[in-house]
């Protein structure tokens, strides 16, 4: 009888342990936002507020027709989270170790923060955070990529996921179509198939040399999406219109005390607002293309 009790107790404890392990995948007190925008340092350096404003009021910006309005209803509460992590690109979010993952997870030795956030995930009023600290930023699990940690059961489950990257992979993608294709293939393995997704390259830079490199990179990464990752909609951030507006335009970049451009890589907030005005049609088309695949809300 005692042996039987020990066996039963062992089974019960085993079941409890499995349940506890499963529960450990959840982050207590976190409820996933419906819309997630993920990008690089352009977000904290200028585009974050513009992303938040645009996606918080999709109905006004995208002027949906009657059918498209029903698609917007599928987004539910439409809570928006905007997260931008310095010096990252999609290969940073698919890496399980090494320098690529460190770009997301390593604590900045000087500033102790490495990201900027806006919207639903930011409740402090301070846009700067360190990824890995705080219930909304638990993307740094051992042996997992940041994407795997983000999309684990019980954590992030967005109804629309937009990625905005380019600059930190510009040389990598410009020099190798194969590398661009490999990055997209790996990304698609890390993002759940039922998550509607958009990939948008970032806004142009100030100097022609930087822009030319990014245009080549954009060409290769777009081809990679068309070949292997076309369940995500692709939006070109560097277009004839945006390059004309940004390249050589000092008003769209931060200046030093002598009135010269001190940061040719990161457009300012005024530039970001202009970017959405120029790209609105393409962005809205991608949004409706993606959310049309969402299941209709159940009515009781």
PDB file of N, CA, C and O in Angstrom, residues 264-299:
ATOM      1  N   UNK A 264      23.964  61.161 -39.952  1.00  0.00           N
ATOM      2  CA  UNK A 264      23.363  60.965 -41.275  1.00  0.00           C
ATOM      3  C   UNK A 264      22.536  59.696 -41.403  1.00  0.00           C
ATOM      4  O   UNK A 264      21.929  59.469 -42.447  1.00  0.00           O
ATOM      5  N   UNK A 265      22.493  58.877 -40.351  1.00  0.00           N
ATOM      6  CA  UNK A 265      21.839  57.569 -40.423  1.00  0.00           C
ATOM      7  C   UNK A 265      20.394  57.569 -39.917  1.00  0.00           C
ATOM      8  O   UNK A 265      19.569  56.788 -40.379  1.00  0.00           O
ATOM      9  N   UNK A 266      20.096  58.433 -38.944  1.00  0.00           N
ATOM     10  CA  UNK A 266      18.804  58.381 -38.263  1.00  0.00           C
ATOM     11  C   UNK A 266      17.984  59.642 -38.537  1.00  0.00           C
ATOM     12  O   UNK A 266      18.266  60.696 -37.959  1.00  0.00           O
ATOM     13  N   UNK A 267      16.976  59.576 -39.391  1.00  0.00           N
ATOM     14  CA  UNK A 267      16.101  60.727 -39.616  1.00  0.00           C
ATOM     15  C   UNK A 267      15.405  61.143 -38.317  1.00  0.00           C
ATOM     16  O   UNK A 267      15.155  60.317 -37.438  1.00  0.00           O
ATOM     17  N   UNK A 268      15.075  62.423 -38.198  1.00  0.00           N
ATOM     18  CA  UNK A 268      14.435  62.916 -36.985  1.00  0.00           C
ATOM     19  C   UNK A 268      12.913  62.705 -37.036  1.00  0.00           C
ATOM     20  O   UNK A 268      12.380  62.114 -37.980  1.00  0.00           O
ATOM     21  N   UNK A 269      12.221  63.196 -36.016  1.00  0.00           N
ATOM     22  CA  UNK A 269      10.786  62.947 -35.912  1.00  0.00           C
ATOM     23  C   UNK A 269      10.010  63.616 -37.047  1.00  0.00           C
ATOM     24  O   UNK A 269       9.037  63.049 -37.560  1.00  0.00           O
ATOM     25  N   UNK A 270      10.422  64.817 -37.455  1.00  0.00           N
ATOM     26  CA  UNK A 270       9.758  65.480 -38.580  1.00  0.00           C
ATOM     27  C   UNK A 270       9.891  64.649 -39.849  1.00  0.00           C
ATOM     28  O   UNK A 270       8.941  64.529 -40.641  1.00  0.00           O
ATOM     29  N   UNK A 271      11.049  64.036 -40.033  1.00  0.00           N
ATOM     30  CA  UNK A 271      11.264  63.169 -41.188  1.00  0.00           C
ATOM     31  C   UNK A 271      10.359  61.946 -41.126  1.00  0.00           C
ATOM     32  O   UNK A 271       9.820  61.501 -42.145  1.00  0.00           O
ATOM     33  N   UNK A 272      10.189  61.390 -39.925  1.00  0.00           N
ATOM     34  CA  UNK A 272       9.341  60.207 -39.768  1.00  0.00           C
ATOM     35  C   UNK A 272       7.893  60.517 -40.115  1.00  0.00           C
ATOM     36  O   UNK A 272       7.205  59.719 -40.760  1.00  0.00           O
ATOM     37  N   UNK A 273       7.424  61.679 -39.708  1.00  0.00           N
ATOM     38  CA  UNK A 273       6.054  62.073 -40.041  1.00  0.00           C
ATOM     39  C   UNK A 273       5.897  62.228 -41.550  1.00  0.00           C
ATOM     40  O   UNK A 273       4.877  61.834 -42.130  1.00  0.00           O
ATOM     41  N   UNK A 274       6.908  62.788 -42.192  1.00  0.00           N
ATOM     42  CA  UNK A 274       6.895  62.933 -43.645  1.00  0.00           C
ATOM     43  C   UNK A 274       6.918  61.573 -44.330  1.00  0.00           C
ATOM     44  O   UNK A 274       6.252  61.359 -45.354  1.00  0.00           O
ATOM     45  N   UNK A 275       7.683  60.639 -43.753  1.00  0.00           N
ATOM     46  CA  UNK A 275       7.784  59.290 -44.300  1.00  0.00           C
ATOM     47  C   UNK A 275       6.408  58.631 -44.358  1.00  0.00           C
ATOM     48  O   UNK A 275       6.029  58.037 -45.382  1.00  0.00           O
ATOM     49  N   UNK A 276       5.638  58.730 -43.282  1.00  0.00           N
ATOM     50  CA  UNK A 276       4.312  58.115 -43.267  1.00  0.00           C
ATOM     51  C   UNK A 276       3.360  58.806 -44.241  1.00  0.00           C
ATOM     52  O   UNK A 276       2.493  58.154 -44.828  1.00  0.00           O
ATOM     53  N   UNK A 277       3.525  60.094 -44.417  1.00  0.00           N
ATOM     54  CA  UNK A 277       2.694  60.797 -45.403  1.00  0.00           C
ATOM     55  C   UNK A 277       2.983  60.291 -46.812  1.00  0.00           C
ATOM     56  O   UNK A 277       2.061  60.083 -47.615  1.00  0.00           O
ATOM     57  N   UNK A 278       4.259  60.068 -47.125  1.00  0.00           N
ATOM     58  CA  UNK A 278       4.639  59.597 -48.457  1.00  0.00           C
ATOM     59  C   UNK A 278       4.305  58.122 -48.674  1.00  0.00           C
ATOM     60  O   UNK A 278       3.939  57.713 -49.777  1.00  0.00           O
ATOM     61  N   UNK A 279       4.442  57.316 -47.621  1.00  0.00           N
ATOM     62  CA  UNK A 279       4.299  55.866 -47.742  1.00  0.00           C
ATOM     63  C   UNK A 279       2.926  55.353 -47.331  1.00  0.00           C
ATOM     64  O   UNK A 279       2.688  54.141 -47.339  1.00  0.00           O
ATOM     65  N   UNK A 280       2.018  56.246 -46.986  1.00  0.00           N
ATOM     66  CA  UNK A 280       0.745  55.845 -46.411  1.00  0.00           C
ATOM     67  C   UNK A 280       0.000  54.816 -47.260  1.00  0.00           C
ATOM     68  O   UNK A 280      -0.492  53.797 -46.757  1.00  0.00           O
ATOM     69  N   UNK A 281      -0.075  55.044 -48.551  1.00  0.00           N
ATOM     70  CA  UNK A 281      -0.814  54.124 -49.417  1.00  0.00           C
ATOM     71  C   UNK A 281      -0.230  52.725 -49.402  1.00  0.00           C
ATOM     72  O   UNK A 281      -0.963  51.732 -49.299  1.00  0.00           O
ATOM     73  N   UNK A 282       1.089  52.627 -49.492  1.00  0.00           N
ATOM     74  CA  UNK A 282       1.741  51.320 -49.502  1.00  0.00           C
ATOM     75  C   UNK A 282       1.594  50.609 -48.159  1.00  0.00           C
ATOM     76  O   UNK A 282       1.368  49.392 -48.108  1.00  0.00           O
ATOM     77  N   UNK A 283       1.731  51.371 -47.070  1.00  0.00           N
ATOM     78  CA  UNK A 283       1.604  50.770 -45.745  1.00  0.00           C
ATOM     79  C   UNK A 283       0.178  50.285 -45.506  1.00  0.00           C
ATOM     80  O   UNK A 283      -0.044  49.161 -45.029  1.00  0.00           O
ATOM     81  N   UNK A 284      -0.791  51.106 -45.854  1.00  0.00           N
ATOM     82  CA  UNK A 284      -2.195  50.716 -45.638  1.00  0.00           C
ATOM     83  C   UNK A 284      -2.561  49.492 -46.474  1.00  0.00           C
ATOM     84  O   UNK A 284      -3.266  48.593 -45.994  1.00  0.00           O
ATOM     85  N   UNK A 285      -2.084  49.441 -47.711  1.00  0.00           N
ATOM     86  CA  UNK A 285      -2.373  48.274 -48.559  1.00  0.00           C
ATOM     87  C   UNK A 285      -1.812  47.002 -47.923  1.00  0.00           C
ATOM     88  O   UNK A 285      -2.466  45.951 -47.919  1.00  0.00           O
ATOM     89  N   UNK A 286      -0.598  47.089 -47.387  1.00  0.00           N
ATOM     90  CA  UNK A 286       0.016  45.928 -46.737  1.00  0.00           C
ATOM     91  C   UNK A 286      -0.767  45.521 -45.498  1.00  0.00           C
ATOM     92  O   UNK A 286      -0.976  44.328 -45.231  1.00  0.00           O
ATOM     93  N   UNK A 287      -1.231  46.503 -44.727  1.00  0.00           N
ATOM     94  CA  UNK A 287      -2.008  46.204 -43.519  1.00  0.00           C
ATOM     95  C   UNK A 287      -3.277  45.452 -43.875  1.00  0.00           C
ATOM     96  O   UNK A 287      -3.587  44.408 -43.291  1.00  0.00           O
ATOM     97  N   UNK A 288      -4.025  45.962 -44.832  1.00  0.00           N
ATOM     98  CA  UNK A 288      -5.297  45.314 -45.183  1.00  0.00           C
ATOM     99  C   UNK A 288      -5.062  43.943 -45.810  1.00  0.00           C
ATOM    100  O   UNK A 288      -5.856  43.014 -45.596  1.00  0.00           O
ATOM    101  N   UNK A 289      -3.992  43.802 -46.577  1.00  0.00           N
ATOM    102  CA  UNK A 289      -3.659  42.503 -47.152  1.00  0.00           C
ATOM    103  C   UNK A 289      -3.430  41.475 -46.049  1.00  0.00           C
ATOM    104  O   UNK A 289      -3.884  40.326 -46.146  1.00  0.00           O
ATOM    105  N   UNK A 290      -2.767  41.888 -44.991  1.00  0.00           N
ATOM    106  CA  UNK A 290      -2.439  40.960 -43.919  1.00  0.00           C
ATOM    107  C   UNK A 290      -3.623  40.681 -43.000  1.00  0.00           C
ATOM    108  O   UNK A 290      -3.918  39.525 -42.685  1.00  0.00           O
ATOM    109  N   UNK A 291      -4.308  41.702 -42.554  1.00  0.00           N
ATOM    110  CA  UNK A 291      -5.376  41.461 -41.569  1.00  0.00           C
ATOM    111  C   UNK A 291      -6.623  40.858 -42.207  1.00  0.00           C
ATOM    112  O   UNK A 291      -7.495  40.361 -41.486  1.00  0.00           O
ATOM    113  N   UNK A 292      -6.685  40.860 -43.536  1.00  0.00           N
ATOM    114  CA  UNK A 292      -7.806  40.168 -44.186  1.00  0.00           C
ATOM    115  C   UNK A 292      -7.763  38.678 -43.922  1.00  0.00           C
ATOM    116  O   UNK A 292      -8.767  37.976 -44.075  1.00  0.00           O
ATOM    117  N   UNK A 293      -6.586  38.177 -43.524  1.00  0.00           N
ATOM    118  CA  UNK A 293      -6.430  36.740 -43.265  1.00  0.00           C
ATOM    119  C   UNK A 293      -6.829  36.362 -41.836  1.00  0.00           C
ATOM    120  O   UNK A 293      -6.904  35.169 -41.514  1.00  0.00           O
ATOM    121  N   UNK A 294      -7.068  37.364 -40.982  1.00  0.00           N
ATOM    122  CA  UNK A 294      -7.451  37.067 -39.601  1.00  0.00           C
ATOM    123  C   UNK A 294      -8.854  36.479 -39.548  1.00  0.00           C
ATOM    124  O   UNK A 294      -9.718  36.831 -40.368  1.00  0.00           O
ATOM    125  N   UNK A 295      -9.111  35.595 -38.597  1.00  0.00           N
ATOM    126  CA  UNK A 295     -10.470  35.056 -38.450  1.00  0.00           C
ATOM    127  C   UNK A 295     -11.432  36.152 -38.016  1.00  0.00           C
ATOM    128  O   UNK A 295     -11.058  37.091 -37.299  1.00  0.00           O
ATOM    129  N   UNK A 296     -12.668  36.063 -38.457  1.00  0.00           N
ATOM    130  CA  UNK A 296     -13.672  37.042 -38.052  1.00  0.00           C
ATOM    131  C   UNK A 296     -13.979  36.880 -36.572  1.00  0.00           C
ATOM    132  O   UNK A 296     -13.986  35.755 -36.045  1.00  0.00           O
ATOM    133  N   UNK A 297     -14.219  37.993 -35.886  1.00  0.00           N
ATOM    134  CA  UNK A 297     -14.538  37.897 -34.447  1.00  0.00           C
ATOM    135  C   UNK A 297     -15.840  37.136 -34.227  1.00  0.00           C
ATOM    136  O   UNK A 297     -16.802  37.297 -34.995  1.00  0.00           O
ATOM    137  N   UNK A 298     -15.848  36.339 -33.186  1.00  0.00           N
ATOM    138  CA  UNK A 298     -17.040  35.552 -32.876  1.00  0.00           C
ATOM    139  C   UNK A 298     -18.076  36.427 -32.179  1.00  0.00           C
ATOM    140  O   UNK A 298     -17.732  37.247 -31.330  1.00  0.00           O
ATOM    141  N   UNK A 299     -19.308  36.269 -32.571  1.00  0.00           N
ATOM    142  CA  UNK A 299     -20.404  36.992 -31.937  1.00  0.00           C
ATOM    143  C   UNK A 299     -21.285  36.017 -31.192  1.00  0.00           C
ATOM    144  O   UNK A 299     -21.470  34.876 -31.600  1.00  0.00           O
TER     145      UNK A 299
END
